[in-house]
Amino acid sequence: MTLVACIGGGQLGRMLGLAGLPLGLRFRFLDPSPDAPAREVGSLVVGAFDDPAALARLADGADVVTYEFENVPVDAARPLAPLPPARALELGQDRLVEKELFRRLGIPTARFGSLDETGVPALVKSRRLGYDGKGQRRLDAPGDVGDDELAEEIVSFSRELSIVAVRGRDGETGFWPLAENVHRDGILRLSRAPAERAPQVDAERLATRLLDELGYVGVLALELFEAGDRLLANEYAPRVHNTGHWTIDGAVTSQFENHLRAIVGLPLGSTEALAPSVMINLIGGTPSPERLLRLPGAHLHLYGKEPRAGRKLGHVTLVGASDDTVAEAVDLVEAAGDG
Ligand code: AMP
């Protein structure tokens, strides 16, 4: 039996476990919460992410160590030789370093740096520990940007896209079709894939530069803005990603399965879509499964979390569904959620 150790036991860990059990993999998770969603698909070490004793217990006897969130303390993770490599974590944890990496690799971005470089209005983001739009403010007139912050030109994009990619131990790569993503209040609400009229080849070219530079193994997501015929990179996540959840039901091989195949050294599976899919996040509340699952093509994924405002509690994916069905699902989800 191959034992996969995962830093973090949230819903991403849980879905990794659900994908890996049929492959004969076993799982152990590290999470500060005894109620971590992944507790149901493997054993759970309860402890802080930077607690050496907890990390040692996590890694003891494991064949490979991975992680499911990007703010893992790098110094704690590095000695465990995780996959994806610790460098992918490190460079992505500082938005300025991340954007400089994009620049070095010729991956276009919004102008960034100081207000001199961006002009106003600008978005000022904290360099570290910002996610889901947290740690972001808009400056309409010249003002202070701290050393721990980064200014960015405000892009008037036509849509947000993401490419989820996988790279195996032997350097083989795969790319799922681009997803088109809708955010509200900085939180992902809905993804549609394959995105219509998507610049798939361009996005793959950009993602490949990143994967190769990082000597990457596993799944990586690259978030992009489409502005006219330009694709601008916003950020990457060195892990399975919410905009790839549709692949569980809507692709030949899911991002979770391929992440595991990559890190344990198995051949990768096809990333082809089975049918157009729409994934809707369940935030703050969950609709009745009876009503949701009456919709044709609907698949429900609940994470086993206590409802709380703004919390991702699950998602529903509609595969091959009509626009009317999608609209009905959105109504059900919004009526049950907290906005
Ligand atoms: P982030 O905090 O970088 O994950 O960004 C969260 C959301 O803020 C993105 O999904 C976009 O909707 C928006 N956003 C981030 N950066 C920019 C930008 N430079 N211009 C316009 N919108 C942005």
mmCIF file of C-alpha atoms and ligand atoms in Angstrom, residues 95 99 110-111 122-123 125 130-136 151-157 160 181 183-187 223 225 234-235, ligand 1:
data_model
loop_
_atom_site.group_PDB
_atom_site.id
_atom_site.type_symbol
_atom_site.label_atom_id
_atom_site.label_comp_id
_atom_site.label_asym_id
_atom_site.label_seq_id
_atom_site.Cartn_x
_atom_site.Cartn_y
_atom_site.Cartn_z
ATOM 1 C CA ARG A 95 2.771 38.066 -4.637
ATOM 2 C CA LYS A 99 4.789 38.382 -10.352
ATOM 3 C CA ALA A 110 -1.005 43.582 -15.131
ATOM 4 C CA ARG A 111 1.555 46.313 -14.427
ATOM 5 C CA ALA A 122 -4.688 50.785 -8.494
ATOM 6 C CA LEU A 123 -5.321 47.695 -6.431
ATOM 7 C CA LYS A 125 -2.660 43.788 -2.276
ATOM 8 C CA GLY A 130 -3.932 37.101 0.785
ATOM 9 C CA TYR A 131 -6.550 34.838 -0.738
ATOM 10 C CA ASP A 132 -10.091 35.112 -2.051
ATOM 11 C CA GLY A 133 -9.680 38.868 -2.411
ATOM 12 C CA LYS A 134 -8.762 39.286 1.259
ATOM 13 C CA GLY A 135 -6.009 41.784 1.940
ATOM 14 C CA GLN A 136 -6.933 43.906 -1.091
ATOM 15 C CA ALA A 151 0.292 47.820 -6.208
ATOM 16 C CA GLU A 152 -1.336 46.478 -9.349
ATOM 17 C CA GLU A 153 -2.886 48.165 -12.328
ATOM 18 C CA ILE A 154 -6.649 47.551 -12.366
ATOM 19 C CA VAL A 155 -7.315 45.453 -15.434
ATOM 20 C CA SER A 156 -10.616 45.841 -17.216
ATOM 21 C CA PHE A 157 -10.852 42.234 -18.202
ATOM 22 C CA GLU A 160 -11.534 35.452 -15.690
ATOM 23 C CA ASN A 181 -14.826 31.710 -13.561
ATOM 24 C CA HIS A 183 -16.288 35.593 -8.541
ATOM 25 C CA ARG A 184 -18.394 37.676 -6.187
ATOM 26 C CA ASP A 185 -16.946 39.460 -3.152
ATOM 27 C CA GLY A 186 -13.637 37.859 -4.049
ATOM 28 C CA ILE A 187 -15.023 34.321 -3.700
ATOM 29 C CA GLU A 223 -5.517 32.170 -12.917
ATOM 30 C CA PHE A 225 -7.548 37.634 -16.978
ATOM 31 C CA ASN A 234 -2.942 36.912 -11.894
ATOM 32 C CA GLU A 235 -1.621 34.116 -9.709
HETATM 33 P P1 AMP B 1 -6.595 37.922 -5.845
HETATM 34 O O1 AMP B 1 -6.654 38.527 -4.484
HETATM 35 O O2 AMP B 1 -5.373 38.267 -6.616
HETATM 36 O O3 AMP B 1 -6.879 36.442 -5.801
HETATM 37 O O4 AMP B 1 -7.803 38.565 -6.654
HETATM 38 C C1 AMP B 1 -9.137 38.325 -6.304
HETATM 39 C C2 AMP B 1 -10.033 38.893 -7.373
HETATM 40 O O5 AMP B 1 -9.843 40.309 -7.472
HETATM 41 C C3 AMP B 1 -9.707 38.365 -8.771
HETATM 42 O O6 AMP B 1 -10.357 37.152 -9.011
HETATM 43 C C4 AMP B 1 -10.239 39.488 -9.636
HETATM 44 O O7 AMP B 1 -11.644 39.401 -9.769
HETATM 45 C C5 AMP B 1 -9.911 40.721 -8.835
HETATM 46 N N1 AMP B 1 -8.578 41.271 -9.220
HETATM 47 C C6 AMP B 1 -7.379 40.881 -8.755
HETATM 48 N N2 AMP B 1 -6.379 41.574 -9.338
HETATM 49 C C7 AMP B 1 -6.950 42.430 -10.199
HETATM 50 C C8 AMP B 1 -6.443 43.431 -11.093
HETATM 51 N N3 AMP B 1 -5.122 43.689 -11.215
HETATM 52 N N4 AMP B 1 -7.334 44.128 -11.825
HETATM 53 C C9 AMP B 1 -8.662 43.897 -11.721
HETATM 54 N N5 AMP B 1 -9.199 42.972 -10.893
HETATM 55 C C10 AMP B 1 -8.364 42.243 -10.133
#
